Short mmCIF file of C-alpha atoms in Angstrom, two decimals:
data_model
loop_
_atom_site.label_atom_id
_atom_site.label_comp_id
_atom_site.label_asym_id
_atom_site.label_seq_id
_atom_site.Cartn_x
_atom_site.Cartn_y
_atom_site.Cartn_z
CA MET K 1 102.88 285.25 186.17
CA GLY K 2 99.19 284.93 185.32
CA ARG K 3 97.84 285.69 181.88
CA GLN K 4 96.66 289.21 181.21
CA PRO K 5 92.92 289.79 180.87
CA GLY K 6 91.51 289.64 177.39
CA ILE K 7 88.10 290.05 175.80
CA SER K 8 87.23 286.37 176.36
CA ASP K 9 89.32 285.83 179.44
CA THR K 10 86.62 285.64 182.12
CA LEU K 11 87.06 282.89 184.68
CA TYR K 12 84.33 281.51 186.94
CA LEU K 13 84.87 280.63 190.58
CA GLY K 14 82.53 278.54 192.71
CA ILE K 15 82.81 278.73 196.51
CA ASP K 16 81.10 276.31 198.88
CA GLY K 17 81.51 277.82 202.33
CA GLY K 18 80.59 276.03 205.54
CA GLY K 19 81.34 276.15 209.23
CA THR K 20 84.45 273.98 209.08
CA LYS K 21 85.92 274.52 205.62
CA CYS K 22 85.66 276.32 202.32
CA ARG K 23 86.01 274.64 198.91
CA ALA K 24 86.68 276.46 195.64
CA VAL K 25 86.72 275.39 192.01
CA LEU K 26 87.91 277.56 189.10
CA VAL K 27 86.66 276.96 185.56
CA ASP K 28 87.09 278.67 182.19
CA GLU K 29 84.35 279.87 179.86
CA ASN K 30 84.01 276.33 178.46
CA ASN K 31 83.40 274.99 181.98
CA GLN K 32 86.73 273.16 182.04
CA VAL K 33 88.16 272.83 185.54
CA LEU K 34 91.40 274.78 185.84
CA GLY K 35 92.09 274.52 189.56
CA VAL K 36 90.70 273.72 192.99
CA GLY K 37 91.48 275.09 196.43
CA ASN K 38 90.51 274.88 200.08
CA GLY K 39 90.20 277.38 202.90
CA GLY K 40 89.17 277.47 206.54
CA PRO K 41 85.78 278.09 208.21
CA SER K 42 83.60 280.41 206.15
CA ASN K 43 80.27 280.73 207.92
CA PRO K 44 80.02 284.48 208.71
CA TYR K 45 77.76 283.68 211.66
CA HIS K 46 80.90 282.49 213.45
CA GLY K 47 82.98 285.48 212.38
CA VAL K 48 82.71 287.65 209.27
CA ALA K 49 86.41 288.52 209.05
CA ARG K 50 87.48 284.89 209.31
CA ALA K 51 84.89 283.83 206.73
CA LEU K 52 86.05 286.41 204.19
CA GLU K 53 89.68 285.50 204.78
CA SER K 54 88.87 281.82 204.18
CA ILE K 55 87.08 282.67 200.93
CA VAL K 56 90.05 284.65 199.64
CA ASN K 57 92.48 281.92 200.69
CA ALA K 58 90.45 279.23 198.92
CA SER K 59 90.20 281.30 195.73
CA ASP K 60 93.93 282.12 195.81
CA ASN K 61 94.71 278.42 196.24
CA ALA K 62 92.48 277.55 193.27
CA LEU K 63 94.24 280.17 191.13
CA ARG K 64 97.67 278.86 192.10
CA ASN K 65 96.50 275.32 191.38
CA ALA K 66 95.57 276.56 187.89
CA GLY K 67 99.04 278.04 187.38
CA LEU K 68 97.77 281.59 187.87
CA THR K 69 98.39 284.18 190.58
CA PRO K 70 96.15 285.92 193.13
CA ALA K 71 96.33 289.00 190.86
CA ASP K 72 94.12 287.11 188.41
CA LYS K 73 91.16 287.52 190.78
CA SER K 74 90.34 290.63 188.73
CA ARG K 75 89.30 288.26 185.91
CA VAL K 76 87.12 286.11 188.13
CA VAL K 77 83.33 286.06 188.35
CA ALA K 78 82.69 284.48 191.74
CA GLY K 79 79.65 282.62 192.97
CA LEU K 80 79.53 282.28 196.75
CA GLY K 81 77.28 279.79 198.47
CA LEU K 82 77.72 280.32 202.20
CA ALA K 83 76.23 278.90 205.36
CA GLY K 84 74.84 281.62 207.60
CA VAL K 85 73.77 284.12 204.95
CA ASN K 86 70.18 282.97 205.26
CA LEU K 87 70.24 285.60 208.02
CA PRO K 88 69.48 288.91 206.24
CA SER K 89 71.99 290.94 208.27
CA LEU K 90 74.87 288.63 207.35
CA PHE K 91 73.79 288.45 203.72
CA LYS K 92 73.95 292.23 203.52
CA ILE K 93 77.42 292.39 205.09
CA VAL K 94 78.94 289.81 202.75
CA ASP K 95 77.08 291.08 199.69
CA GLN K 96 78.44 294.59 200.26
CA TRP K 97 81.98 293.39 200.96
CA GLU K 98 84.64 295.13 198.86
CA HIS K 99 85.60 291.88 197.18
CA PRO K 100 88.63 291.45 194.89
CA TYR K 101 86.73 289.83 192.03
CA LYS K 102 85.47 291.11 188.69
CA ALA K 103 81.97 290.34 189.98
CA GLN K 104 80.50 288.50 192.94
CA TYR K 105 77.11 286.85 193.40
CA LEU K 106 76.00 285.60 196.79
CA THR K 107 73.51 282.96 197.86
CA THR K 108 73.18 280.25 200.50
CA ASP K 109 75.08 276.98 200.66
CA LEU K 110 71.72 275.21 200.36
CA HIS K 111 70.95 276.93 197.07
CA ILE K 112 74.22 275.96 195.41
CA ALA K 113 73.95 272.41 196.76
CA CYS K 114 70.51 272.16 195.18
CA ILE K 115 71.72 273.51 191.83
CA ALA K 116 74.65 271.07 191.84
CA ALA K 117 72.55 268.08 192.88
CA HIS K 118 70.30 268.49 189.86
CA GLU K 119 72.56 270.43 187.45
CA GLN K 120 69.73 272.90 186.91
CA ASP K 121 68.09 275.77 188.74
CA ASN K 122 64.97 273.86 189.78
CA GLY K 123 65.06 271.09 192.36
CA ALA K 124 64.97 270.19 196.04
CA VAL K 125 67.41 268.79 198.57
CA ILE K 126 67.24 267.43 202.09
CA VAL K 127 70.47 267.69 204.04
CA SER K 128 71.13 265.20 206.80
CA GLY K 129 74.72 265.42 207.96
CA THR K 130 76.03 267.04 211.12
CA GLY K 131 72.98 269.33 210.77
CA SER K 132 69.74 269.01 208.83
CA CYS K 133 67.43 271.13 206.69
CA GLY K 134 65.36 271.09 203.54
CA PHE K 135 65.44 273.41 200.53
CA ALA K 136 63.56 273.73 197.26
CA HIS K 137 63.87 276.19 194.40
CA VAL K 138 61.23 276.11 191.67
CA ASP K 139 60.70 278.78 189.02
CA GLY K 140 62.31 281.52 191.07
CA LYS K 141 60.56 280.63 194.33
CA SER K 142 62.54 279.18 197.24
CA LEU K 143 61.50 277.39 200.42
CA THR K 144 63.81 276.60 203.33
CA LEU K 145 62.71 274.27 206.10
CA GLY K 146 64.70 273.89 209.30
CA ALA K 147 68.28 275.20 209.09
CA HIS K 148 67.83 276.42 212.68
CA GLY K 149 71.14 275.01 213.85
CA PHE K 150 72.18 272.79 216.72
CA PRO K 151 70.88 272.47 219.40
CA CYS K 152 67.79 274.55 218.53
CA GLY K 153 66.80 272.35 215.60
CA ASP K 154 68.52 270.01 213.15
CA VAL K 155 66.17 267.10 213.84
CA GLY K 156 67.22 264.02 211.91
CA SER K 157 70.87 265.08 211.84
CA GLY K 158 73.94 263.40 213.27
CA ALA K 159 74.33 266.02 216.00
CA TRP K 160 70.67 265.76 217.00
CA MET K 161 70.88 261.97 217.14
CA GLY K 162 74.01 262.18 219.28
CA LEU K 163 72.36 264.58 221.73
CA GLU K 164 69.24 262.42 222.00
CA CYS K 165 71.52 259.45 222.58
CA ILE K 166 73.34 261.16 225.46
CA LYS K 167 70.08 262.28 227.09
CA ALA K 168 68.75 258.72 226.95
CA VAL K 169 71.96 257.28 228.36
CA LEU K 170 71.95 259.72 231.29
CA LEU K 171 68.34 258.86 232.11
CA ASP K 172 69.24 255.17 232.01
CA SER K 173 72.26 255.82 234.25
CA ASP K 174 70.06 257.49 236.86
CA GLY K 175 67.41 254.78 236.67
CA LEU K 176 64.87 257.31 235.45
CA GLY K 177 64.52 256.07 231.88
CA PRO K 178 64.39 252.79 230.01
CA GLN K 179 67.49 250.64 229.84
CA THR K 180 69.29 250.92 226.51
CA ALA K 181 72.24 249.31 224.78
CA LEU K 182 73.41 252.85 224.02
CA THR K 183 74.70 253.13 227.59
CA GLU K 184 77.46 250.58 227.01
CA LEU K 185 78.18 251.83 223.48
CA VAL K 186 78.65 255.39 224.71
CA ALA K 187 80.74 254.23 227.68
CA GLU K 188 83.07 252.44 225.27
CA GLN K 189 83.34 255.34 222.84
CA LEU K 190 83.73 258.14 225.40
CA GLN K 191 85.42 256.08 228.10
CA ALA K 192 82.98 257.64 230.56
CA ARG K 193 79.78 256.86 232.46
CA GLY K 194 77.11 258.90 234.23
CA ILE K 195 78.15 262.39 235.26
CA MET K 196 81.58 261.80 233.71
CA ILE K 197 79.89 261.85 230.31
CA VAL K 198 78.77 265.41 231.02
CA GLU K 199 82.30 266.36 231.98
CA ARG K 200 83.71 264.69 228.87
CA LEU K 201 81.28 266.61 226.63
CA ASN K 202 81.85 269.99 228.26
CA GLY K 203 82.35 272.43 225.40
CA ALA K 204 81.59 269.77 222.77
CA LYS K 205 80.65 270.93 219.27
CA SER K 206 77.85 269.66 217.07
CA SER K 207 80.41 267.57 215.17
CA ASP K 208 81.37 265.84 218.44
CA TYR K 209 77.78 264.82 219.07
CA ALA K 210 77.43 263.67 215.45
CA LYS K 211 80.16 261.08 216.06
CA MET K 212 77.67 259.18 218.19
CA ALA K 213 75.07 258.84 215.42
CA PRO K 214 76.59 255.54 214.20
CA LEU K 215 76.04 254.13 217.70
CA VAL K 216 72.35 254.97 217.46
CA PHE K 217 71.99 253.30 214.06
CA ALA K 218 73.89 250.22 215.27
CA ALA K 219 71.70 249.85 218.35
CA ALA K 220 68.52 250.45 216.33
CA GLU K 221 69.50 247.78 213.83
CA ASP K 222 69.93 245.40 216.78
CA GLY K 223 66.40 246.21 217.95
CA ASP K 224 67.13 248.52 220.90
CA GLU K 225 63.84 250.30 221.64
CA VAL K 226 65.41 253.61 222.71
CA ALA K 227 67.63 253.78 219.65
CA LEU K 228 64.71 252.80 217.43
CA ALA K 229 62.64 255.66 218.85
CA ILE K 230 65.43 258.16 218.09
CA VAL K 231 65.93 256.96 214.51
CA HIS K 232 62.19 256.83 213.81
CA ALA K 233 61.70 260.36 215.18
CA GLY K 234 64.48 261.69 212.93
CA ALA K 235 63.26 259.79 209.89
CA ASP K 236 59.65 260.88 210.44
CA TYR K 237 60.75 264.52 210.63
CA LEU K 238 62.72 264.28 207.38
CA THR K 239 59.76 262.53 205.73
CA GLN K 240 57.57 265.50 206.69
CA VAL K 241 60.18 267.89 205.31
CA ALA K 242 60.20 265.97 202.02
CA ARG K 243 56.42 266.03 201.71
CA LYS K 244 56.39 269.78 202.30
CA LEU K 245 59.07 270.32 199.64
CA TRP K 246 57.25 268.15 197.10
CA GLU K 247 54.31 270.56 197.35
CA LEU K 248 56.38 272.99 195.24
CA ASN K 249 56.59 270.33 192.49
CA PRO K 250 60.37 270.26 192.04
CA PRO K 251 61.51 268.05 189.13
CA ARG K 252 63.94 266.13 191.36
CA MET K 253 64.82 265.74 195.04
CA ALA K 254 68.08 264.44 196.50
CA MET K 255 69.40 263.71 199.97
CA LEU K 256 72.80 265.04 200.96
CA GLY K 257 75.09 264.58 203.96
CA GLY K 258 76.79 261.70 205.72
CA VAL K 259 73.72 260.61 207.72
CA SER K 260 71.39 260.67 204.70
CA THR K 261 72.55 257.33 203.29
CA ARG K 262 71.54 255.56 206.50
CA ILE K 263 68.43 257.42 207.61
CA VAL K 264 66.74 257.31 204.20
CA ASP K 265 66.08 253.59 204.75
CA TRP K 266 63.99 254.49 207.81
CA MET K 267 61.87 257.10 206.02
CA GLU K 268 58.45 256.29 204.59
CA ALA K 269 58.87 254.10 201.52
CA ASP K 270 56.99 256.30 199.06
CA ILE K 271 59.26 259.24 199.92
CA ALA K 272 62.52 257.27 200.03
CA SER K 273 61.84 255.75 196.61
CA ARG K 274 61.48 259.19 195.00
CA MET K 275 64.95 260.38 195.98
CA SER K 276 67.40 260.94 193.12
CA LYS K 277 71.18 260.79 193.15
CA ALA K 278 73.02 264.09 193.55
CA LEU K 279 74.75 264.80 190.23
CA ASN K 280 77.55 267.11 191.34
CA GLN K 281 79.34 268.80 194.25
CA PRO K 282 78.06 272.11 195.70
CA GLU K 283 80.99 274.23 194.47
CA PHE K 284 79.95 273.44 190.90
CA GLY K 285 76.48 274.72 191.75
CA ALA K 286 78.17 277.96 192.80
CA VAL K 287 79.88 278.12 189.40
CA HIS K 288 76.52 277.69 187.66
CA PHE K 289 75.01 280.38 189.87
CA ALA K 290 77.88 282.77 189.09
CA ARG K 291 77.69 282.13 185.35
CA SER K 292 73.91 282.55 185.08
CA SER K 293 73.83 285.62 187.36
CA TYR K 294 76.63 287.30 185.39
CA ALA K 295 74.97 286.51 182.05
CA SER K 296 71.68 287.98 183.25
CA GLU K 297 73.42 291.13 184.43
CA VAL K 298 75.25 291.55 181.11
CA VAL K 299 71.98 291.19 179.21
CA ALA K 300 70.27 293.71 181.50
CA VAL K 301 73.04 296.24 180.98
CA ALA K 302 72.95 295.74 177.21
CA GLN K 303 69.25 296.50 177.14
#
């Protein structure tokens, strides 16, 4: 049985929701972690019902991990940072959802990642993982660059690098493009050549293409001209994103995502040297967002 609500019994829940999984952390009023939980895909762009179910599952798991029950959601102030809600129509749907929490505050996954990276409201982040984008929030003003999704955008990401790799390999296979070491690397990884590569990648997801990004970095580090061109193009794009974000004068900027640790070394030196270490995980940024949003609302009501 969970504890019964009391005057000072508010709990804060942070949700980091992406296209493949949902992570939740539950803290008390002193910001002590009580429990954590996971759920399934939670990007409403790929299904609103599934996203909401994943959010509830992750929060229920965090409550159970804390020794509480799902009934304790009525004590929870939830901060949701979700992929996909940068689209106004999806934001409205999720924001108006009849949620089970005491209060709910919604923003994007980029926003909570930025808050967590700097442990404050102001800052900037560049994400280079399976996808890519840039985000800055300074004194109430936000700027998002990219976040167009694969294959429409996501330059400088793992998925983009993988796609560029495959296109180059197919041109090489047909004798219509420069020879590249990527051809043999891809053949080994996919166990396919030429048109068989296309068959092997039929229905492939962005995450499948991202698995080929390490091949591109390996070939580039060995001096392969085609691989070098791909890495430089991605790094130059992310450098431009960084320069645009710095125009808002954020106090700090961090790079996030699995590709970021490798591609930052290929970015222009003055930009790479200004990157700061991310201080915390995105779900803790969602907790901060929930806490500050709830406090502001309480003050507004009191006035």
